Amino acid sequence: MENYVSASILSADMLNLGKEIERLKENQIDMVHFDVMDGVFVNNITYGIPILKCINDITDLTLDVHLMITDPLKYVDAFAASGADIITFHYEACNNPKELISYLRKTCPNIKIGISIKPKSDVNAIIDLNKLVDLVIVMSVEAGFSGQKFMPMAVGKIRI
């Protein structure tokens, strides 16, 4: 099993985003974690496709896109076309996770696929999906806001 560091830019200085991305490279970070929030699935709004494209244009770091949005199937093509190397969607935001995984495998074969689950959701809901995806995120904070306190209950949900 390989280990990678994916640093979220959720709290980055957006007026100096290029410099922030360079700092990630200088500090040997492997991936840019790009949290996308729509104000519907979670109560916050962040950035989207145009910002991802700009980041893709200035770095060769892996772009790890975490979709915290409703109806992710509607948007995955645009995120893929804008440079996403990894697309992770929330189990709770998708009516048919297997359909979305299958769609991504067929239309975006070079993109890794992840599934995420909120801290209070039952992890058993995604057990059968583990073998279909490249990564799983068990959230240790409530989706939607940076700077939260770690929820220790998440540790018990992680299985190898």
mmCIF file of N, CA, C and O in Angstrom, residues 8-12 35 37 44 46 141-149:
data_model
loop_
_atom_site.group_PDB
_atom_site.id
_atom_site.type_symbol
_atom_site.label_atom_id
_atom_site.label_comp_id
_atom_site.label_asym_id
_atom_site.label_seq_id
_atom_site.Cartn_x
_atom_site.Cartn_y
_atom_site.Cartn_z
ATOM 1 N N SER A 8 -5.562 19.831 1.482
ATOM 2 C CA SER A 8 -6.733 20.607 1.091
ATOM 3 C C SER A 8 -6.365 22.076 0.925
ATOM 4 O O SER A 8 -5.624 22.639 1.729
ATOM 5 N N ILE A 9 -6.922 22.681 -0.097
ATOM 6 C CA ILE A 9 -6.737 24.123 -0.289
ATOM 7 C C ILE A 9 -7.954 24.911 0.201
ATOM 8 O O ILE A 9 -8.084 26.088 -0.079
ATOM 9 N N LEU A 10 -8.797 24.249 0.978
ATOM 10 C CA LEU A 10 -10.007 24.896 1.477
ATOM 11 C C LEU A 10 -9.699 26.181 2.255
ATOM 12 O O LEU A 10 -10.433 27.152 2.171
ATOM 13 N N SER A 11 -8.608 26.187 2.982
ATOM 14 C CA SER A 11 -8.248 27.371 3.764
ATOM 15 C C SER A 11 -7.109 28.166 3.129
ATOM 16 O O SER A 11 -6.499 29.020 3.773
ATOM 17 N N ALA A 12 -6.825 27.889 1.876
ATOM 18 C CA ALA A 12 -5.746 28.600 1.179
ATOM 19 C C ALA A 12 -6.111 30.070 0.975
ATOM 20 O O ALA A 12 -7.283 30.443 0.961
ATOM 21 N N ASP A 35 -11.863 20.645 -2.426
ATOM 22 C CA ASP A 35 -13.195 20.423 -1.849
ATOM 23 C C ASP A 35 -14.240 21.254 -2.576
ATOM 24 O O ASP A 35 -14.211 22.482 -2.515
ATOM 25 N N MET A 37 -18.107 22.298 -2.839
ATOM 26 C CA MET A 37 -19.340 22.331 -2.056
ATOM 27 C C MET A 37 -20.368 23.201 -2.773
ATOM 28 O O MET A 37 -20.022 24.255 -3.287
ATOM 29 N N ASN A 44 -22.304 24.974 2.794
ATOM 30 C CA ASN A 44 -21.300 25.948 2.406
ATOM 31 C C ASN A 44 -21.123 25.882 0.893
ATOM 32 O O ASN A 44 -21.495 24.898 0.257
ATOM 33 N N THR A 46 -18.090 26.499 -2.103
ATOM 34 C CA THR A 46 -16.680 26.781 -2.359
ATOM 35 C C THR A 46 -16.517 27.088 -3.836
ATOM 36 O O THR A 46 -17.331 27.783 -4.414
ATOM 37 N N VAL A 141 -14.904 14.661 10.119
ATOM 38 C CA VAL A 141 -15.575 15.917 10.464
ATOM 39 C C VAL A 141 -16.838 15.975 9.606
ATOM 40 O O VAL A 141 -16.953 15.268 8.612
ATOM 41 N N GLU A 142 -17.766 16.814 9.978
ATOM 42 C CA GLU A 142 -18.961 16.983 9.151
ATOM 43 C C GLU A 142 -18.573 17.692 7.858
ATOM 44 O O GLU A 142 -17.821 18.666 7.886
ATOM 45 N N ALA A 143 -19.051 17.193 6.759
ATOM 46 C CA ALA A 143 -18.744 17.783 5.460
ATOM 47 C C ALA A 143 -19.250 19.220 5.391
ATOM 48 O O ALA A 143 -20.347 19.510 5.843
ATOM 49 N N GLY A 144 -18.415 20.104 4.850
ATOM 50 C CA GLY A 144 -18.884 21.449 4.581
ATOM 51 C C GLY A 144 -18.142 22.597 5.221
ATOM 52 O O GLY A 144 -18.321 23.732 4.802
ATOM 53 N N PHE A 145 -17.326 22.357 6.226
ATOM 54 C CA PHE A 145 -16.638 23.462 6.893
ATOM 55 C C PHE A 145 -15.242 23.036 7.311
ATOM 56 O O PHE A 145 -15.052 21.941 7.821
ATOM 57 N N SER A 146 -14.295 23.933 7.141
ATOM 58 C CA SER A 146 -12.928 23.652 7.589
ATOM 59 C C SER A 146 -12.786 24.024 9.060
ATOM 60 O O SER A 146 -13.631 24.712 9.623
ATOM 61 N N GLY A 147 -11.714 23.543 9.677
ATOM 62 C CA GLY A 147 -11.391 23.926 11.041
ATOM 63 C C GLY A 147 -12.178 23.228 12.134
ATOM 64 O O GLY A 147 -12.165 23.670 13.274
ATOM 65 N N GLN A 148 -12.851 22.128 11.809
ATOM 66 C CA GLN A 148 -13.631 21.422 12.823
ATOM 67 C C GLN A 148 -12.754 20.505 13.661
ATOM 68 O O GLN A 148 -11.669 20.118 13.264
ATOM 69 N N LYS A 149 -13.275 20.124 14.795
ATOM 70 C CA LYS A 149 -12.592 19.198 15.684
ATOM 71 C C LYS A 149 -12.778 17.768 15.158
ATOM 72 O O LYS A 149 -13.869 17.381 14.732
#
